Short mmCIF file of C-alpha atoms and ligand atoms in Angstrom, two decimals:
data_model
loop_
_atom_site.label_atom_id
_atom_site.label_comp_id
_atom_site.label_asym_id
_atom_site.label_seq_id
_atom_site.Cartn_x
_atom_site.Cartn_y
_atom_site.Cartn_z
CA MET I 1 89.73 249.20 175.25
CA TYR I 2 90.77 246.86 172.44
CA MET I 3 92.23 243.43 172.91
CA ASN I 4 94.94 243.97 170.30
CA GLU I 5 96.45 247.09 171.84
CA ARG I 6 100.15 247.06 172.56
CA PHE I 7 102.82 249.30 174.03
CA ILE I 8 105.86 250.37 172.07
CA ILE I 9 108.69 251.46 174.31
CA ASN I 10 111.99 253.00 173.30
CA GLY I 11 114.37 251.88 176.01
CA LEU I 12 116.87 254.02 177.88
CA GLY I 13 119.68 251.51 177.29
CA GLY I 14 120.93 251.80 180.84
CA ALA I 15 120.62 255.62 181.15
CA ARG I 16 119.28 256.93 184.44
CA LYS I 17 117.25 259.91 183.43
CA LEU I 18 113.66 259.54 184.54
CA ARG I 19 112.58 262.54 186.59
CA GLY I 20 109.48 263.79 188.29
CA SER I 21 106.65 262.87 190.50
CA VAL I 22 104.10 260.07 190.14
CA ALA I 23 100.92 259.69 192.20
CA VAL I 24 99.88 256.21 193.27
CA SER I 25 96.28 255.08 192.64
CA GLY I 26 93.89 253.49 195.07
CA ALA I 27 94.58 249.80 195.70
CA LYS I 28 92.92 247.39 193.27
CA ASN I 29 92.86 244.58 195.81
CA ALA I 30 91.21 246.78 198.42
CA ALA I 31 88.72 248.51 196.11
CA LEU I 32 87.45 245.21 194.68
CA LYS I 33 86.58 243.93 198.16
CA LEU I 34 84.93 247.19 199.23
CA MET I 35 82.72 247.00 196.15
CA ALA I 36 81.81 243.40 196.98
CA ALA I 37 81.13 244.42 200.59
CA SER I 38 78.56 246.96 199.35
CA ALA I 39 76.29 243.91 199.11
CA LEU I 40 76.17 243.91 202.93
CA PHE I 41 74.75 247.43 203.11
CA GLY I 42 71.07 248.25 203.03
CA ASP I 43 71.70 251.74 201.69
CA GLU I 44 73.99 253.63 199.34
CA VAL I 45 77.74 253.29 199.67
CA VAL I 46 80.10 256.01 198.40
CA LEU I 47 83.63 254.87 197.57
CA LYS I 48 86.45 257.30 196.78
CA ASN I 49 89.98 256.85 195.44
CA VAL I 50 88.82 253.83 193.41
CA PRO I 51 91.33 253.12 190.62
CA ASP I 52 89.99 253.54 187.07
CA ILE I 53 91.02 250.06 185.86
CA GLU I 54 89.51 247.11 184.03
CA ASP I 55 89.08 244.82 187.06
CA ILE I 56 87.02 247.50 188.81
CA LYS I 57 84.82 247.91 185.73
CA LYS I 58 84.26 244.13 185.75
CA MET I 59 83.32 244.15 189.43
CA ALA I 60 80.88 247.03 188.74
CA GLU I 61 79.34 245.00 185.89
CA LEU I 62 79.10 241.97 188.16
CA LEU I 63 77.18 243.96 190.78
CA VAL I 64 74.91 245.45 188.12
CA SER I 65 74.25 241.95 186.75
CA ALA I 66 72.81 241.06 190.17
CA GLY I 67 70.56 244.14 190.23
CA ALA I 68 72.75 246.64 192.09
CA LYS I 69 72.67 250.30 191.08
CA VAL I 70 76.27 251.30 190.37
CA GLU I 71 76.95 254.90 189.44
CA LYS I 72 80.40 256.20 188.53
CA THR I 73 80.16 259.70 189.95
CA GLY I 74 83.74 260.78 189.23
CA THR I 75 86.92 259.34 187.72
CA HIS I 76 87.64 257.70 191.07
CA GLU I 77 84.28 257.69 192.78
CA TYR I 78 81.44 255.18 192.80
CA LYS I 79 77.99 255.18 194.40
CA ILE I 80 76.67 251.66 194.89
CA SER I 81 73.19 250.67 196.09
CA CYS I 82 72.30 247.05 196.64
CA GLY I 83 68.62 247.78 197.27
CA LYS I 84 65.33 246.00 196.66
CA ASP I 85 66.18 244.86 193.10
CA PHE I 86 69.42 243.26 194.25
CA THR I 87 69.60 239.45 194.03
CA SER I 88 72.29 236.79 194.22
CA ALA I 89 72.08 236.09 190.46
CA ILE I 90 75.48 237.36 189.31
CA SER I 91 76.60 236.97 185.70
CA THR I 92 78.41 233.69 185.17
CA ASP I 93 80.28 235.05 182.16
CA ILE I 94 81.85 237.92 184.07
CA SER I 95 82.67 235.98 187.21
CA LYS I 96 84.38 233.24 185.19
CA LYS I 97 86.81 235.86 183.91
CA MET I 98 87.78 237.34 187.24
CA ARG I 99 89.22 235.47 190.20
CA ALA I 100 88.27 238.33 192.52
CA SER I 101 84.58 237.61 191.84
CA ILE I 102 84.92 234.93 194.53
CA VAL I 103 84.81 237.69 197.15
CA LEU I 104 81.15 238.27 196.29
CA ALA I 105 80.25 234.71 197.30
CA GLY I 106 80.46 235.47 201.04
CA PRO I 107 78.35 238.64 201.04
CA LEU I 108 75.73 237.11 198.73
CA LEU I 109 75.45 233.87 200.70
CA ALA I 110 75.19 235.87 203.92
CA ARG I 111 72.53 238.20 202.54
CA PHE I 112 70.35 235.76 200.57
CA GLY I 113 71.08 232.39 202.17
CA ALA I 114 71.94 230.86 198.80
CA VAL I 115 74.34 231.53 195.93
CA SER I 116 75.58 229.78 192.83
CA PHE I 117 79.13 230.37 191.69
CA PRO I 118 81.13 229.31 188.65
CA HIS I 119 84.72 228.29 189.27
CA PRO I 120 86.44 231.69 189.41
CA GLY I 121 88.86 232.73 186.68
CA GLY I 122 91.60 235.36 186.80
CA CYS I 123 95.35 235.43 186.35
CA VAL I 124 97.27 232.60 184.81
CA ILE I 125 99.38 232.06 187.91
CA GLY I 126 98.93 228.40 188.54
CA LYS I 127 96.44 226.39 190.55
CA ARG I 128 94.19 228.58 192.62
CA PRO I 129 91.96 226.32 194.69
CA ILE I 130 88.93 227.47 196.67
CA ASP I 131 88.79 224.64 199.23
CA ILE I 132 89.33 227.02 202.16
CA PHE I 133 86.26 229.02 201.12
CA LEU I 134 84.08 225.92 200.79
CA ASP I 135 85.25 224.50 204.15
CA GLY I 136 84.48 227.78 205.93
CA PHE I 137 81.04 228.17 204.37
CA GLU I 138 80.19 224.62 205.43
CA LYS I 139 81.32 225.40 208.98
CA MET I 140 78.97 228.39 208.96
CA GLY I 141 76.07 226.11 208.06
CA ALA I 142 75.98 226.13 204.25
CA VAL I 143 75.46 223.01 202.18
CA VAL I 144 77.80 223.04 199.20
CA ALA I 145 76.89 221.11 196.06
CA VAL I 146 79.70 220.92 193.53
CA GLY I 147 78.13 220.85 190.07
CA GLU I 148 79.84 220.43 186.72
CA LYS I 149 80.14 224.16 186.14
CA SER I 150 79.28 225.76 189.46
CA TYR I 151 79.27 225.55 193.21
CA ASP I 152 75.78 225.84 194.63
CA MET I 153 75.62 226.88 198.25
CA SER I 154 72.62 227.28 200.47
CA VAL I 155 71.79 227.61 204.15
CA ALA I 156 68.66 225.75 205.32
CA SER I 157 67.76 228.37 207.95
CA GLY I 158 68.50 231.17 205.47
CA VAL I 159 71.10 232.72 207.78
CA LEU I 160 74.75 231.75 208.27
CA ALA I 161 75.85 230.80 211.78
CA GLY I 162 78.84 232.43 213.51
CA ARG I 163 81.56 229.83 214.05
CA GLU I 164 85.27 229.43 214.69
CA ILE I 165 87.15 229.05 211.41
CA PHE I 166 90.83 228.16 211.34
CA LEU I 167 92.31 228.88 207.91
CA LYS I 168 94.71 226.09 207.05
CA HIS I 169 96.53 228.70 204.96
CA PRO I 170 96.36 232.46 205.66
CA SER I 171 94.52 233.24 202.43
CA VAL I 172 93.85 236.93 201.76
CA THR I 173 90.50 236.60 200.01
CA ALA I 174 89.32 233.81 202.33
CA THR I 175 89.99 236.04 205.36
CA GLU I 176 88.06 238.85 203.67
CA THR I 177 85.24 236.54 202.62
CA PHE I 178 84.58 235.22 206.12
CA MET I 179 84.92 238.65 207.67
CA MET I 180 82.23 239.94 205.30
CA ALA I 181 79.95 236.92 205.61
CA ALA I 182 80.23 237.01 209.42
CA THR I 183 78.84 240.56 209.65
CA LEU I 184 75.38 239.23 208.68
CA ALA I 185 75.63 235.87 210.47
CA HIS I 186 73.87 234.87 213.69
CA GLY I 187 76.38 234.97 216.55
CA THR I 188 80.14 235.35 216.73
CA THR I 189 82.67 234.26 214.12
CA THR I 190 86.35 233.92 214.94
CA ILE I 191 88.75 233.69 212.02
CA LYS I 192 92.06 232.21 213.13
CA ASN I 193 95.32 232.21 211.17
CA SER I 194 93.89 235.08 209.16
CA ALA I 195 96.09 236.89 206.67
CA LEU I 196 97.63 240.26 207.59
CA GLU I 197 97.65 242.06 204.23
CA PRO I 198 96.80 245.78 204.68
CA GLU I 199 93.89 245.45 202.22
CA ILE I 200 92.14 243.27 204.83
CA GLU I 201 92.45 246.05 207.38
CA ASP I 202 91.05 248.54 204.85
CA LEU I 203 88.03 246.29 204.33
CA ALA I 204 87.56 245.86 208.09
CA ARG I 205 87.60 249.63 208.62
CA PHE I 206 85.02 250.06 205.86
CA LEU I 207 82.75 247.46 207.47
CA VAL I 208 83.18 249.07 210.90
CA MET I 209 82.23 252.43 209.34
CA GLY I 210 78.97 250.72 208.35
CA GLY I 211 78.32 249.48 211.89
CA ALA I 212 80.02 246.06 211.84
CA ARG I 213 81.47 244.88 215.14
CA ILE I 214 84.94 243.57 214.39
CA SER I 215 87.87 243.13 216.77
CA GLY I 216 91.41 241.92 216.21
CA ILE I 217 91.76 244.04 213.06
CA GLY I 218 95.36 243.81 211.83
CA THR I 219 96.03 240.58 213.79
CA THR I 220 95.85 236.88 212.93
CA THR I 221 92.66 236.37 214.97
CA ILE I 222 89.70 238.40 213.80
CA THR I 223 86.40 238.27 215.67
CA VAL I 224 83.12 239.45 214.16
CA GLU I 225 79.81 239.83 216.01
CA GLY I 226 77.04 239.25 213.50
CA GLY I 227 74.10 241.60 213.05
CA GLY I 228 71.79 243.11 210.46
CA LEU I 229 72.53 244.93 207.21
CA LEU I 230 75.17 247.65 207.48
CA SER I 231 74.45 251.31 206.82
CA ALA I 232 76.67 254.02 205.36
CA ARG I 233 74.21 256.88 205.48
CA GLY I 234 75.97 260.21 204.97
CA LYS I 235 79.43 258.66 204.97
CA SER I 236 82.03 257.83 202.33
CA TYR I 237 85.15 255.70 202.36
CA SER I 238 88.44 256.36 200.59
CA VAL I 239 90.39 253.32 199.34
CA MET I 240 93.97 252.88 200.65
CA PRO I 241 96.91 253.48 198.25
CA ASP I 242 98.11 250.61 196.06
CA ARG I 243 101.31 249.29 197.66
CA ILE I 244 102.07 247.05 194.67
CA GLU I 245 101.84 249.89 192.17
CA ALA I 246 103.93 252.10 194.47
CA GLY I 247 106.50 249.30 194.77
CA SER I 248 106.70 248.92 191.00
CA PHE I 249 107.39 252.64 190.57
CA LEU I 250 110.02 252.36 193.30
CA ILE I 251 111.80 249.57 191.42
CA LEU I 252 111.64 251.56 188.20
CA GLY I 253 113.16 254.54 190.03
CA ALA I 254 115.87 252.34 191.51
CA LEU I 255 116.86 251.27 187.99
CA ALA I 256 116.32 254.35 185.84
CA GLY I 257 115.53 257.33 188.01
CA GLU I 258 117.68 260.42 188.06
CA ARG I 259 115.27 261.41 190.79
CA ILE I 260 111.74 260.09 191.17
CA GLU I 261 109.19 261.00 193.76
CA ILE I 262 106.33 258.60 194.46
CA THR I 263 103.43 260.35 196.17
CA HIS I 264 100.05 259.34 197.70
CA CYS I 265 101.46 256.06 198.98
CA ASN I 266 101.90 254.49 202.40
CA PRO I 267 105.58 253.56 202.92
CA ALA I 268 104.63 251.66 206.10
CA HIS I 269 102.96 249.06 203.87
CA MET I 270 106.16 248.61 201.84
CA GLU I 271 108.81 247.92 204.46
CA SER I 272 109.89 244.58 203.08
CA LEU I 273 110.54 245.96 199.59
CA ILE I 274 112.18 249.15 200.86
CA GLU I 275 114.55 247.23 203.16
CA THR I 276 115.37 244.74 200.39
CA LEU I 277 116.19 247.49 197.91
CA ARG I 278 118.27 249.36 200.50
CA SER I 279 120.26 246.20 201.18
CA ALA I 280 120.81 245.94 197.42
CA GLY I 281 122.41 249.40 197.42
CA VAL I 282 119.48 251.68 196.52
CA PRO I 283 119.21 254.94 198.48
CA ILE I 284 115.56 255.53 199.41
CA GLU I 285 114.05 258.35 201.45
CA THR I 286 110.55 258.28 202.88
CA GLU I 287 108.61 261.23 204.24
CA GLY I 288 104.91 261.03 205.09
CA ASP I 289 103.10 259.64 202.06
CA THR I 290 106.06 260.19 199.73
CA ILE I 291 109.07 258.09 198.71
CA ARG I 292 112.10 259.49 196.87
CA VAL I 293 114.51 257.32 194.95
CA SER I 294 117.45 257.77 192.58
CA ALA I 295 119.19 255.00 190.71
CA PRO I 296 122.76 254.52 191.96
CA PRO I 297 125.54 253.64 189.49
CA LEU I 298 125.03 250.15 188.07
CA SER I 299 128.19 248.84 189.73
CA SER I 300 126.79 249.54 193.19
CA LEU I 301 123.64 247.43 192.77
CA ARG I 302 124.10 244.13 194.65
CA SER I 303 122.07 240.95 194.23
CA VAL I 304 119.78 239.87 197.06
CA ASP I 305 117.87 236.63 197.47
CA ILE I 306 114.09 236.96 197.47
CA LYS I 307 111.52 234.75 199.12
CA THR I 308 107.91 235.76 198.63
CA HIS I 309 105.85 235.54 201.77
CA GLU I 310 102.52 236.57 203.24
CA TYR I 311 102.47 240.16 204.57
CA PRO I 312 104.59 241.67 206.05
CA GLY I 313 107.03 239.53 204.04
CA PHE I 314 108.05 240.16 200.45
CA PRO I 315 104.86 240.39 198.31
CA THR I 316 104.37 237.85 195.53
CA ASP I 317 102.75 240.64 193.48
CA ILE I 318 106.07 242.53 193.38
CA GLN I 319 108.18 239.47 192.59
CA ALA I 320 108.18 240.01 188.80
CA PRO I 321 109.36 243.66 188.87
CA MET I 322 111.99 242.59 191.44
CA VAL I 323 113.34 239.98 189.02
CA ILE I 324 113.88 242.80 186.49
CA PHE I 325 115.82 244.65 189.19
CA LEU I 326 117.96 241.57 189.84
CA THR I 327 118.93 241.30 186.16
CA GLN I 328 120.72 244.64 186.72
CA ALA I 329 122.41 243.83 190.05
CA THR I 330 125.85 242.29 190.38
CA GLY I 331 125.86 238.67 191.50
CA GLU I 332 123.51 235.73 191.57
CA ALA I 333 120.16 235.79 193.35
CA LEU I 334 117.77 233.00 194.20
CA VAL I 335 114.13 233.98 193.81
CA PHE I 336 111.82 231.65 195.70
CA GLU I 337 108.12 232.12 194.89
CA THR I 338 106.37 230.43 197.80
CA ILE I 339 102.78 231.56 197.23
CA PHE I 340 101.86 230.64 193.65
CA GLU I 341 103.14 227.85 191.47
CA GLY I 342 103.49 229.05 187.87
CA ARG I 343 104.22 232.64 188.85
CA LEU I 344 107.76 232.44 187.46
CA ASN I 345 106.83 231.23 183.98
CA TYR I 346 107.14 234.74 182.56
CA THR I 347 110.93 234.60 183.16
CA GLU I 348 111.25 232.53 179.94
CA SER I 349 110.31 235.68 177.98
CA LEU I 350 112.96 237.74 179.79
CA LYS I 351 115.61 235.36 178.52
CA LYS I 352 114.74 236.56 175.00
CA MET I 353 115.89 240.00 176.15
CA GLY I 354 119.21 238.51 177.22
CA ALA I 355 118.52 238.00 180.93
CA HIS I 356 120.52 235.21 182.60
CA ILE I 357 117.79 233.31 184.40
CA THR I 358 117.78 229.61 185.22
CA MET I 359 114.60 227.89 186.32
CA MET I 360 115.42 225.43 189.12
CA ASP I 361 111.83 224.23 189.62
CA PRO I 362 108.37 225.84 189.30
CA HIS I 363 108.97 227.80 192.50
CA ARG I 364 112.60 228.89 192.11
CA VAL I 365 114.79 230.74 189.62
CA LEU I 366 118.40 231.93 189.71
CA VAL I 367 118.98 235.40 188.30
CA LYS I 368 122.50 236.44 187.39
CA GLY I 369 123.43 240.04 186.64
CA PRO I 370 124.18 242.58 185.49
CA THR I 371 122.95 242.27 181.90
CA LEU I 372 122.05 245.09 179.56
CA LEU I 373 118.67 243.86 178.33
CA GLU I 374 117.77 244.14 174.65
CA GLY I 375 114.38 245.37 173.47
CA LYS I 376 112.13 242.57 172.18
CA THR I 377 108.50 241.75 171.47
CA LEU I 378 106.80 240.23 174.50
CA GLU I 379 103.30 239.24 175.50
CA SER I 380 102.02 240.20 178.91
CA PRO I 381 100.85 236.96 180.62
CA ASP I 382 99.23 238.60 183.68
CA LEU I 383 99.07 242.08 185.11
CA ARG I 384 102.10 241.89 187.41
CA ALA I 385 104.44 240.22 184.90
CA GLY I 386 103.01 242.58 182.25
CA LEU I 387 104.14 245.64 184.20
CA ALA I 388 107.51 243.96 184.82
CA PHE I 389 107.92 243.63 181.04
CA VAL I 390 107.17 247.34 180.69
CA ILE I 391 109.93 248.09 183.23
CA ALA I 392 112.28 245.75 181.36
CA GLY I 393 111.44 247.55 178.08
CA ILE I 394 112.14 250.93 179.69
CA ILE I 395 115.65 250.03 180.86
CA ALA I 396 116.57 247.97 177.77
CA LYS I 397 118.57 248.98 174.73
CA GLY I 398 116.39 249.45 171.63
CA SER I 399 112.65 249.21 171.32
CA SER I 400 110.24 246.70 172.83
CA VAL I 401 106.68 245.83 171.96
CA ILE I 402 104.45 244.58 174.78
CA HIS I 403 101.32 242.82 173.58
CA ASN I 404 98.19 242.03 175.53
CA VAL I 405 98.02 245.42 177.20
CA TYR I 406 94.55 244.52 178.48
CA ASN I 407 96.24 242.50 181.21
CA ILE I 408 98.15 245.58 182.36
CA ASP I 409 95.01 247.76 182.17
CA ARG I 410 93.34 245.27 184.53
CA GLY I 411 95.43 246.61 187.39
CA TYR I 412 97.15 249.88 186.46
CA GLU I 413 95.36 253.08 185.58
CA GLY I 414 96.59 255.00 182.51
CA ILE I 415 100.05 253.61 183.02
CA GLU I 416 101.57 254.97 179.81
CA GLY I 417 100.51 258.54 180.67
CA ARG I 418 102.07 258.38 184.09
CA LEU I 419 105.28 256.82 182.76
CA SER I 420 105.52 259.38 179.93
CA ALA I 421 105.33 262.16 182.51
CA LEU I 422 108.50 260.72 184.08
CA GLY I 423 110.28 260.79 180.73
CA VAL I 424 109.59 257.27 179.45
CA ASP I 425 109.18 256.96 175.67
CA ILE I 426 106.07 254.76 175.56
CA VAL I 427 103.05 254.79 173.24
CA ARG I 428 99.93 252.68 173.02
CA VAL I 429 99.07 251.51 169.53
CA GLY I 430 96.43 249.25 168.06
CA GLY I 431 92.73 249.32 168.71
CA ASP I 432 91.09 251.90 166.48
CA ALA I 433 93.96 252.31 164.04
CA ASP I 434 94.38 248.58 163.53
CA VAL I 435 90.66 247.99 163.30
CA LEU I 436 90.41 250.63 160.56
CA ALA I 437 93.41 249.19 158.79
CA GLY I 438 91.85 245.73 159.05
CA ALA I 439 94.84 244.44 161.01
N1 LIG Q 501 94.75 228.77 198.64
C1 LIG Q 501 94.29 227.48 198.82
N2 LIG Q 501 92.96 227.29 198.96
C2 LIG Q 501 92.07 228.31 198.92
C3 LIG Q 501 92.54 229.63 198.73
C4 LIG Q 501 93.90 229.82 198.61
O1 LIG Q 501 95.06 226.54 198.84
O2 LIG Q 501 90.86 228.05 199.05
C5 LIG Q 501 96.19 228.98 198.45
C6 LIG Q 501 96.52 229.52 197.06
O3 LIG Q 501 96.57 228.52 196.10
C7 LIG Q 501 97.84 230.19 197.27
C8 LIG Q 501 97.74 230.68 198.70
O4 LIG Q 501 96.63 230.01 199.29
O5 LIG Q 501 98.86 229.27 197.18
C9 LIG Q 501 97.60 232.16 198.88
O6 LIG Q 501 96.57 232.63 198.12
P1 LIG Q 501 95.57 233.72 198.66
O7 LIG Q 501 94.24 233.04 198.82
O8 LIG Q 501 96.11 234.47 199.81
O9 LIG Q 501 95.53 234.64 197.40
P2 LIG Q 501 94.25 235.30 196.85
O10 LIG Q 501 93.44 235.76 198.01
O11 LIG Q 501 93.63 234.45 195.81
C10 LIG Q 501 95.14 237.75 196.79
C11 LIG Q 501 95.33 238.78 195.73
C12 LIG Q 501 96.45 238.37 194.81
C13 LIG Q 501 97.73 238.22 195.64
C14 LIG Q 501 97.49 237.22 196.78
C15 LIG Q 501 98.66 237.08 197.72
C16 LIG Q 501 93.10 239.66 195.41
C17 LIG Q 501 91.91 239.78 194.53
N3 LIG Q 501 94.09 238.92 194.97
O12 LIG Q 501 94.83 236.55 196.11
O13 LIG Q 501 96.61 239.40 193.88
O14 LIG Q 501 98.77 237.77 194.83
O15 LIG Q 501 96.35 237.62 197.55
O16 LIG Q 501 98.97 238.30 198.30
O17 LIG Q 501 93.15 240.24 196.48
C18 LIG Q 501 97.14 240.36 191.81
O18 LIG Q 501 96.61 241.40 192.20
O19 LIG Q 501 97.86 240.30 190.78
C19 LIG Q 501 96.95 239.14 192.56
C20 LIG Q 501 97.11 237.93 192.05
#
């Protein structure tokens, strides 16, 4: 992996000729939490269907930095032991770079009674506060000291106390954090107004496999009876499919597929996107873990307004690919990003490709179509917008260069290989060749 790698894509210029089958990876946002939850187990945890992506490598490094034994036993399999050498001393450098490192705070505080955390980093998608986490930890008995560079949390008795926690906002990672922390707490924790994202259910099922007592899984009130360390002896857990990756392939198919089949996914997790695309004129068939899609003629794609929402509403993580879709649909669509401020900034770059997009305010853009996009050089600002740029490059006329591929590798495994297999003309350049050439 080299920071200066880029993708060069020769666009289809509006042709609809991608064909074939693409298998969806395990979900990044589930796998990261399961790895963090390994800190709640006294013995070895075996995780399967883990995507081979940069964020997962970072989480593995983070666990190793705290003394965990992390073994990659297959392309998609990890064995993780948080045994006697395991501590709460995670690497500050790594956690600063990855927002998801925050999900380790709960398990570590619960296991060791104290943890120090730098302000978490991650995507450039606006303000991402952690007040809900700090409030909840305090409710469970932790004292939080906010230092210049870190948050230092400790529990006088050494063990968190089960409490009732109402989330003022149904935050995904906060729900997961308290669910994990509560498994080792004294007494019962009730998390109210919890988020409903399927990744939370995946985590809950993993914890239950290890002996955790959790009820209300898949609802907005989750109750956890605390107990001792979990155990996974003789068992393994397979990560759920990535609904965001599956959704991105679906949008690509809706724009450029002669016929594309998306396998190893769970269409039940994608209802909002599927219904939205159908209402925009895209024929979609689902059967078991497979979705089939073909791009209809351009003239039959209709604009639809989009409002991102917590699950089961329209996912913020699929908003950027959807904007690419809307540049090809007839009419004007309002895209309202309700979850993250700053998550529409990438649309400025799409204007360079000829897209008609007007920013109304940091949360809303108007997209007018259809426009045949023109290939350009773009820089991927975060993983979701990065993949959206790749989709834009694929449907555009001429060639596009997408810089900062690292951001795409954070969340999508071997994306160029899987796209090439569908007929996309995409190559990765840079790294070795440029280093040798002194570029
Ligand atoms: N929020 C607060 N205070 C907090 C925590 C969150 O105000 O203490 C606010 C946020 O600022 C935001 C809203 O709550 O406005 C929702 O954020 P949430 O906490 O639900 O998001 P997250 O847990 O930080 C996860 C995913 C994101 C995904 C969102 C929404 C992981 C590691 N990340 O983030 O994924 O966009 O849920 O579904 O699970 C991505 O994968 O590209 C990504 C950004």
